[in-house]
Structures are given as structure tokens and as C-alpha cells.
Amino acid sequence: MMVKVAINGFGRIGRMVFRAGYKDNDIEFVAFNDLTDTKTLAHLLKYDSVHQKFEGKVEAKENSLVIDGKEIRVFAERDPENLPWEEFNVDIVVESTGFFRTKELCEKHIKAGAKKVLLSAPAKSNDVPTFVIGVNEHDYNKDEHHIISNASCTTNCLAPIVKVLNDNFGVEKGFMTTVHAFTGDQRLVDAPHKDLRRARAASVNIVPTTTGAAKAVGLVIPELNGKLDGMAIRVPVPDGSITDFVAVLQKFASVEEINNLFRSVANHELKGIVEYCDEPIVSKDIIGNRHSCVFDALSTKVHEKLVKVVAWYDNEWGYSCRMVDFLKRML
């Protein structure tokens, strides 16, 4: 069954979700909604400073984009409730504006005629369930869950790692630091921002800031709710990030045990979600990697029940690939 998808917010993640899914035979993109003009949207889809030139042909019309000969309608509507989703038989809206992050706001898409909404960010209300593939996707019920969150790119990297450790050794508590590429929420040059550290120039600074990614693991692994926390350090690269997770386990472990465990899950139950790497890679090497996380075996450290594990992730592409994977699960 082909899923008809509309994207609300054709920015970094909106465009990456389209790139990741436009050749998938199970998905049909039927409309985009973005306040930017179609000429600019076409250019930004065609050319990308990180992910290189789009392989298809892109043409801008007044109210649409023509991509590989298929015309996709483009709207510029501020209120999602006014979008013609019913007319376009939209099954699922990818909500990637970053602004509509509560159930009440996402319901505007439902009122407009869409069947479901997949939020490409952590929800800002507790009544929106969160799902991470490789962790709790089997809890999704298509008859009950109509507005859901795919969490953040960092939670998608961290949660599978934590689940593996918790299932096999038990996790008492832990802290995560994500060394994260800068994003559009930061400033290119020093300029006002509610987070004064994000107000500083992203391209020339190491910027400590907040993240809810570790706490969000408790949403998908309820037994760890309240046991994890973390922070982010934004660095001057446009894409490619790494999580550093330190935990106290319930059982003693060794480097060999932990690495062997992740090698096994990467080849079996979490294949396609976790990749195992025992080579000395750097952030540029994981650009374009589809996995949620790339486990860095060379960085594993253990002292009795204290463990440190490290995992890379393409915070744009890997996350967008999981969005596409979940789109195909929702109906």
C-alpha cells in the first residue's frame, strides 16, 4: 500500500526526508507546505552543501515543484488547518517546521484532512507518544496512535545504545554528552538568541548548550525515566555528530564483552539501525550513513561497573532515514 505523504516545513529535515524517500515505491509525496517561494525551494533541494547535488531533475513552477517529471503542489499557508489535505488524500503529514510540536497544534493537520502526523522533533506536550526504531517501535498501534514523535536525531542515536546496555547489564544511571554539529537554531555571527551561548557565532566557537535527548530516552525505555541526563556541545561542523555515554551498570563488564555485544546486535537484531565500527574514523566519515548510530568500538572504556561508550551519527541523514522507515509503519 502506497502511503501519501505531505511535508510541512521544507527545511533541512523536510528536504532530507524527501531525498531519503522519494524513490521508495511505498511512499508518494503529494504536497509541500513552506513559506519560502518555489524557486528557492527548488534550488535548496537541488544543491546541498553537505549532501551534495540532488540526483533527480528539479524544476520550479509558480505553485509546484516538478521532480523527475512528477509535479508536487507547494503551498505557503501559515495555519495548517487551512491546508487542503483532504483534497489531496494525505495519509501522513511530516511535521518538520519546528513550530507545531504539541498535540493541539498537530491536530490542525488532522482537522485539515490528514490521517496521521509524524513529528520530526521531540514533542512539547506529554500527550504525544514518542517512538524510536530499534527500541519501542513495536509499541506503536496504528488504530490508537495518530500523532506521534520520532524524537530527535540524538535520541535516535542514544536510545538503541542504552537499550542494549540495559537489556544485558542493567543501567543504574548515566550521563550523555553529544558533540553536535551546529544547526539553523544557532547564529552565524554574534546575534541575539534566548540561549546566550547559541547567540555566539556557530562557525568559530565550541558552544555548550542544553539537550533533552538523554531524558527523552525515558520516554521510550520507561524503566530508565529520571535516571539519565545530558548536555550538548555544538562544534563548527555542518553535519556529523557523536554521543559519549557514561553509565553505571548493575553488573560488571569488560571492554571485550561490550564490544562483542554491539558487534552481535549490529549484525542481527539491530541490523540497519546500529553499525559496528572498529576503525579510527572521524566525523566526515559518517556523512551519508543511514544508521541511527555507528558504535565506535575503539572508544569503549570500562572500570568495573562504570562504562563509557561512544557512537557516531549523521544527525540529518540517519535521522531522516528513520523518519521514512516509520512512515511505512504508520498505516
Short mmCIF file of C-alpha atoms in Angstrom, two decimals:
data_model
loop_
_atom_site.label_atom_id
_atom_site.label_comp_id
_atom_site.label_asym_id
_atom_site.label_seq_id
_atom_site.Cartn_x
_atom_site.Cartn_y
_atom_site.Cartn_z
CA MET A 1 0.00 0.00 0.00
CA MET A 2 1.49 3.33 -1.08
CA VAL A 3 1.49 5.99 1.63
CA LYS A 4 0.59 9.53 0.53
CA VAL A 5 2.79 11.99 2.39
CA ALA A 6 2.79 15.78 2.73
CA ILE A 7 5.70 17.68 4.26
CA ASN A 8 5.03 20.76 6.38
CA GLY A 9 8.31 22.66 6.55
CA PHE A 10 10.68 22.01 3.64
CA GLY A 11 13.85 22.90 5.55
CA ARG A 12 16.89 20.77 6.40
CA ILE A 13 14.93 17.77 7.69
CA GLY A 14 11.98 18.20 5.35
CA ARG A 15 14.27 18.09 2.33
CA MET A 16 16.30 15.19 3.72
CA VAL A 17 13.14 13.17 4.37
CA PHE A 18 12.13 13.78 0.76
CA ARG A 19 15.57 12.78 -0.52
CA ALA A 20 15.51 9.63 1.60
CA GLY A 21 12.05 8.58 0.47
CA TYR A 22 11.32 9.91 -3.00
CA LYS A 23 12.45 6.73 -4.77
CA ASP A 24 10.71 4.43 -2.28
CA ASN A 25 7.93 2.53 -4.01
CA ASP A 26 5.85 2.56 -0.81
CA ILE A 27 5.77 6.37 -0.49
CA GLU A 28 4.25 9.10 -2.65
CA PHE A 29 4.95 12.72 -1.77
CA VAL A 30 1.88 14.70 -2.78
CA ALA A 31 2.42 18.21 -1.33
CA PHE A 32 4.79 20.53 0.49
CA ASN A 33 3.92 23.50 2.67
CA ASP A 34 6.58 26.16 3.22
CA LEU A 35 6.52 29.94 3.33
CA THR A 36 9.54 30.15 1.01
CA ASP A 37 8.99 30.69 -2.74
CA THR A 38 9.20 27.68 -5.05
CA LYS A 39 12.29 28.91 -6.90
CA THR A 40 14.28 28.99 -3.67
CA LEU A 41 12.89 25.63 -2.51
CA ALA A 42 13.90 24.06 -5.83
CA HIS A 43 17.42 25.43 -5.58
CA LEU A 44 17.88 24.24 -1.98
CA LEU A 45 16.63 20.78 -2.89
CA LYS A 46 18.88 20.57 -5.93
CA TYR A 47 22.07 21.82 -4.28
CA ASP A 48 23.17 20.93 -0.75
CA SER A 49 26.42 22.00 0.90
CA VAL A 50 26.63 18.78 2.94
CA HIS A 51 24.83 16.08 0.97
CA GLN A 52 25.80 17.28 -2.50
CA LYS A 53 23.67 17.69 -5.61
CA PHE A 54 20.27 16.01 -5.76
CA GLU A 55 20.38 13.19 -8.29
CA GLY A 56 16.97 13.94 -9.80
CA LYS A 57 15.78 16.76 -12.03
CA VAL A 58 14.12 19.68 -10.22
CA GLU A 59 12.05 22.45 -11.80
CA ALA A 60 10.15 25.26 -10.08
CA LYS A 61 6.70 26.38 -11.18
CA GLU A 62 4.58 29.09 -9.60
CA ASN A 63 2.78 26.78 -7.16
CA SER A 64 4.62 23.49 -7.50
CA LEU A 65 7.90 21.66 -7.90
CA VAL A 66 8.38 19.24 -10.78
CA ILE A 67 10.76 16.50 -9.64
CA ASP A 68 11.77 13.85 -12.16
CA GLY A 69 8.67 14.73 -14.15
CA LYS A 70 6.25 14.45 -11.21
CA GLU A 71 4.51 17.67 -10.20
CA ILE A 72 4.18 18.20 -6.44
CA ARG A 73 1.97 21.03 -5.23
CA VAL A 74 3.55 23.63 -2.95
CA PHE A 75 1.54 25.74 -0.51
CA ALA A 76 2.57 28.71 1.63
CA GLU A 77 -0.03 28.54 4.40
CA ARG A 78 0.79 29.70 7.92
CA ASP A 79 -2.11 27.84 9.55
CA PRO A 80 -2.03 24.08 8.84
CA GLU A 81 -5.76 23.86 9.47
CA ASN A 82 -6.31 25.71 6.18
CA LEU A 83 -4.31 23.23 4.08
CA PRO A 84 -6.25 21.02 1.62
CA TRP A 85 -5.01 17.70 2.97
CA GLU A 86 -8.41 16.07 2.47
CA GLU A 87 -8.46 17.07 -1.19
CA PHE A 88 -5.00 15.55 -1.67
CA ASN A 89 -5.92 12.36 0.23
CA VAL A 90 -2.95 12.86 2.55
CA ASP A 91 -2.29 9.85 4.76
CA ILE A 92 0.56 11.28 6.84
CA VAL A 93 1.98 14.76 7.35
CA VAL A 94 5.67 15.05 8.19
CA GLU A 95 5.63 17.99 10.59
CA SER A 96 9.13 19.43 10.27
CA THR A 97 8.68 23.16 10.78
CA GLY A 98 9.87 23.01 14.38
CA PHE A 99 6.89 25.14 15.44
CA PHE A 100 3.93 22.75 15.72
CA ARG A 101 5.15 20.43 18.47
CA THR A 102 2.10 19.84 20.68
CA LYS A 103 -0.86 17.55 20.12
CA GLU A 104 -3.19 20.53 19.89
CA LEU A 105 -1.12 22.17 17.16
CA CYS A 106 -0.53 18.94 15.23
CA GLU A 107 -4.27 18.25 15.29
CA LYS A 108 -4.61 21.13 12.84
CA HIS A 109 -3.33 18.72 10.17
CA ILE A 110 -5.94 16.14 11.20
CA LYS A 111 -8.69 18.77 11.01
CA ALA A 112 -7.41 19.64 7.53
CA GLY A 113 -7.96 16.05 6.42
CA ALA A 114 -4.73 14.15 7.11
CA LYS A 115 -4.99 10.79 8.82
CA LYS A 116 -1.77 10.96 10.84
CA VAL A 117 1.12 13.26 11.79
CA LEU A 118 4.77 12.28 12.26
CA LEU A 119 6.67 14.94 14.18
CA SER A 120 10.36 15.30 13.32
CA ALA A 121 11.32 16.65 16.73
CA PRO A 122 10.67 15.94 20.40
CA ALA A 123 7.08 16.81 21.30
CA LYS A 124 6.42 19.67 23.70
CA SER A 125 3.34 18.05 25.22
CA ASN A 126 3.12 14.81 27.18
CA ASP A 127 0.13 13.54 25.20
CA VAL A 128 2.21 12.88 22.06
CA PRO A 129 3.83 9.41 22.25
CA THR A 130 7.46 9.03 21.21
CA PHE A 131 8.82 6.11 19.20
CA VAL A 132 12.39 5.17 18.28
CA ILE A 133 13.04 2.36 15.83
CA GLY A 134 15.19 -0.30 17.43
CA VAL A 135 13.79 0.50 20.87
CA ASN A 136 10.00 0.71 21.17
CA GLU A 137 8.58 0.79 17.64
CA HIS A 138 6.60 -2.38 18.37
CA ASP A 139 4.51 -0.40 20.88
CA TYR A 140 3.07 1.64 18.02
CA ASN A 141 -0.63 0.94 17.44
CA LYS A 142 -1.95 2.25 14.15
CA ASP A 143 -5.52 2.27 15.48
CA GLU A 144 -4.64 4.37 18.54
CA HIS A 145 -1.63 6.50 17.64
CA HIS A 146 -2.40 9.22 15.11
CA ILE A 147 0.03 11.95 16.20
CA ILE A 148 3.48 10.72 17.17
CA SER A 149 7.04 11.98 17.59
CA ASN A 150 10.15 10.36 16.16
CA ALA A 151 12.17 12.03 18.95
CA SER A 152 15.41 13.78 17.98
CA CYS A 153 18.43 12.66 15.98
CA THR A 154 20.42 12.39 19.21
CA THR A 155 17.79 10.26 20.97
CA ASN A 156 17.70 8.00 17.91
CA CYS A 157 21.45 7.52 18.31
CA LEU A 158 21.49 7.16 22.08
CA ALA A 159 18.38 5.11 22.82
CA PRO A 160 19.41 1.91 20.95
CA ILE A 161 22.80 2.02 22.69
CA VAL A 162 21.18 2.44 26.10
CA LYS A 163 18.66 -0.32 25.39
CA VAL A 164 21.40 -2.81 24.52
CA LEU A 165 23.33 -1.98 27.70
CA ASN A 166 20.20 -2.05 29.85
CA ASP A 167 18.93 -5.35 28.44
CA ASN A 168 22.26 -7.08 29.01
CA PHE A 169 23.88 -5.40 32.02
CA GLY A 170 21.24 -3.16 33.56
CA VAL A 171 21.74 0.62 33.66
CA GLU A 172 21.60 2.27 37.09
CA LYS A 173 22.15 5.84 35.87
CA GLY A 174 24.01 7.69 33.19
CA PHE A 175 25.11 10.94 31.58
CA MET A 176 25.42 11.70 27.89
CA THR A 177 27.34 14.39 26.06
CA THR A 178 26.64 14.89 22.39
CA VAL A 179 29.33 16.69 20.43
CA HIS A 180 26.93 18.00 17.84
CA ALA A 181 27.17 19.78 14.50
CA PHE A 182 25.81 23.31 14.52
CA THR A 183 22.21 23.79 13.37
CA GLY A 184 19.98 26.52 12.00
CA ASP A 185 18.89 27.39 15.53
CA GLN A 186 22.32 28.95 16.16
CA ARG A 187 23.68 32.24 14.89
CA LEU A 188 26.15 32.56 12.01
CA VAL A 189 27.61 35.68 13.64
CA ASP A 190 27.04 37.01 17.15
CA ALA A 191 23.37 37.99 17.37
CA PRO A 192 20.53 37.86 19.90
CA HIS A 193 19.20 34.44 20.97
CA LYS A 194 17.30 33.39 24.10
CA ASP A 195 20.18 30.97 24.79
CA LEU A 196 23.12 33.35 25.15
CA ARG A 197 25.62 30.67 24.17
CA ARG A 198 23.71 29.93 20.96
CA ALA A 199 23.80 33.67 20.37
CA ARG A 200 27.51 33.38 19.61
CA ALA A 201 28.91 32.65 16.14
CA ALA A 202 28.44 28.94 15.40
CA SER A 203 31.27 28.65 12.89
CA VAL A 204 34.07 29.80 15.21
CA ASN A 205 33.04 28.57 18.66
CA ILE A 206 32.60 25.45 20.75
CA VAL A 207 29.17 26.06 22.26
CA PRO A 208 27.97 24.21 25.38
CA THR A 209 24.17 24.07 25.44
CA THR A 210 21.21 22.03 26.54
CA THR A 211 19.62 18.90 25.09
CA GLY A 212 16.68 16.82 26.21
CA ALA A 213 17.91 13.78 24.29
CA ALA A 214 19.09 11.77 27.30
CA LYS A 215 15.98 12.47 29.36
CA ALA A 216 13.87 11.54 26.32
CA VAL A 217 15.27 8.01 26.47
CA GLY A 218 12.97 7.59 29.47
CA LEU A 219 10.01 8.10 27.13
CA VAL A 220 10.96 5.04 25.08
CA ILE A 221 12.52 2.97 27.90
CA PRO A 222 10.19 3.82 30.81
CA GLU A 223 12.21 1.95 33.44
CA LEU A 224 15.04 4.45 32.89
CA ASN A 225 12.85 7.52 33.24
CA GLY A 226 14.62 10.02 35.51
CA LYS A 227 17.89 8.08 35.52
CA LEU A 228 19.59 9.77 32.56
CA ASP A 229 20.61 13.32 31.75
CA GLY A 230 23.00 15.07 29.43
CA MET A 231 24.21 18.12 27.58
CA ALA A 232 25.26 19.15 24.10
CA ILE A 233 28.44 20.74 22.85
CA ARG A 234 27.89 22.35 19.46
CA VAL A 235 31.01 22.46 17.29
CA PRO A 236 31.93 24.15 13.99
CA VAL A 237 30.97 21.38 11.56
CA PRO A 238 27.76 21.46 9.46
CA ASP A 239 26.83 17.78 9.93
CA GLY A 240 28.08 14.65 11.67
CA SER A 241 27.83 14.26 15.44
CA ILE A 242 28.92 11.89 18.20
CA THR A 243 27.40 10.82 21.53
CA ASP A 244 29.52 10.00 24.57
CA PHE A 245 27.51 7.97 27.09
CA VAL A 246 28.82 7.20 30.58
CA ALA A 247 26.78 4.87 32.78
CA VAL A 248 26.89 2.90 35.99
CA LEU A 249 25.82 -0.67 35.25
CA GLN A 250 24.20 -3.21 37.55
CA LYS A 251 26.71 -5.87 36.53
CA PHE A 252 30.45 -5.94 35.99
CA ALA A 253 31.52 -5.73 32.36
CA SER A 254 34.64 -5.69 30.21
CA VAL A 255 35.56 -3.85 27.03
CA GLU A 256 35.55 -7.15 25.15
CA GLU A 257 32.09 -8.12 26.40
CA ILE A 258 30.57 -4.79 25.46
CA ASN A 259 32.20 -4.62 22.04
CA ASN A 260 31.26 -8.22 21.25
CA LEU A 261 27.69 -7.46 22.27
CA PHE A 262 27.41 -4.47 19.95
CA ARG A 263 29.08 -6.35 17.11
CA SER A 264 26.41 -9.02 17.50
CA VAL A 265 23.37 -6.72 17.64
CA ALA A 266 24.68 -4.71 14.66
CA ASN A 267 24.67 -7.90 12.60
CA HIS A 268 21.38 -9.29 13.88
CA GLU A 269 18.50 -7.72 15.81
CA LEU A 270 19.56 -4.09 15.24
CA LYS A 271 20.96 -4.51 11.74
CA GLY A 272 20.32 -1.33 9.77
CA ILE A 273 19.91 0.68 12.98
CA VAL A 274 23.29 0.17 14.67
CA GLU A 275 26.54 -0.16 12.75
CA TYR A 276 29.67 -1.55 14.42
CA CYS A 277 32.97 0.16 13.60
CA ASP A 278 36.44 -0.78 14.85
CA GLU A 279 38.36 1.61 12.61
CA PRO A 280 39.67 5.09 13.56
CA ILE A 281 37.02 7.17 11.78
CA VAL A 282 36.24 10.88 12.16
CA SER A 283 33.01 12.83 11.72
CA LYS A 284 33.34 13.35 7.97
CA ASP A 285 33.34 9.58 7.50
CA ILE A 286 29.75 9.16 8.66
CA ILE A 287 28.15 11.79 6.42
CA GLY A 288 25.51 9.96 4.39
CA ASN A 289 25.40 6.99 6.77
CA ARG A 290 21.83 5.67 7.06
CA HIS A 291 22.24 4.09 10.51
CA SER A 292 20.84 5.69 13.65
CA CYS A 293 24.21 5.17 15.32
CA VAL A 294 27.68 3.94 14.43
CA PHE A 295 29.18 2.28 17.50
CA ASP A 296 32.84 3.27 17.91
CA ALA A 297 34.47 0.14 19.37
CA LEU A 298 37.88 1.83 19.70
CA SER A 299 36.46 4.27 22.26
CA THR A 300 34.87 1.83 24.71
CA LYS A 301 36.15 2.23 28.28
CA VAL A 302 35.24 0.14 31.33
CA HIS A 303 36.14 0.27 35.02
CA GLU A 304 34.25 -2.38 36.94
CA LYS A 305 30.59 -1.24 36.64
CA LEU A 306 31.42 2.15 35.12
CA VAL A 307 31.27 2.17 31.32
CA LYS A 308 31.84 4.72 28.58
CA VAL A 309 30.58 4.06 25.05
CA VAL A 310 30.71 6.32 22.01
CA ALA A 311 28.55 6.35 18.88
CA TRP A 312 28.58 8.50 15.74
CA TYR A 313 25.55 9.65 13.76
CA ASP A 314 24.72 11.70 10.71
CA ASN A 315 22.28 13.95 12.54
CA GLU A 316 20.49 14.87 9.31
CA TRP A 317 20.57 11.84 7.00
CA GLY A 318 20.43 8.99 9.51
CA TYR A 319 17.50 10.61 11.30
CA SER A 320 15.65 11.29 8.05
CA CYS A 321 16.04 7.66 7.02
CA ARG A 322 14.34 6.63 10.29
CA MET A 323 11.53 9.08 9.53
CA VAL A 324 10.98 7.34 6.20
CA ASP A 325 11.12 3.94 7.87
CA PHE A 326 8.41 4.98 10.31
CA LEU A 327 6.21 6.50 7.61
CA LYS A 328 5.89 3.00 6.17
CA ARG A 329 4.85 1.56 9.54
CA MET A 330 2.08 4.01 10.36
CA LEU A 331 -0.88 2.77 8.29
#
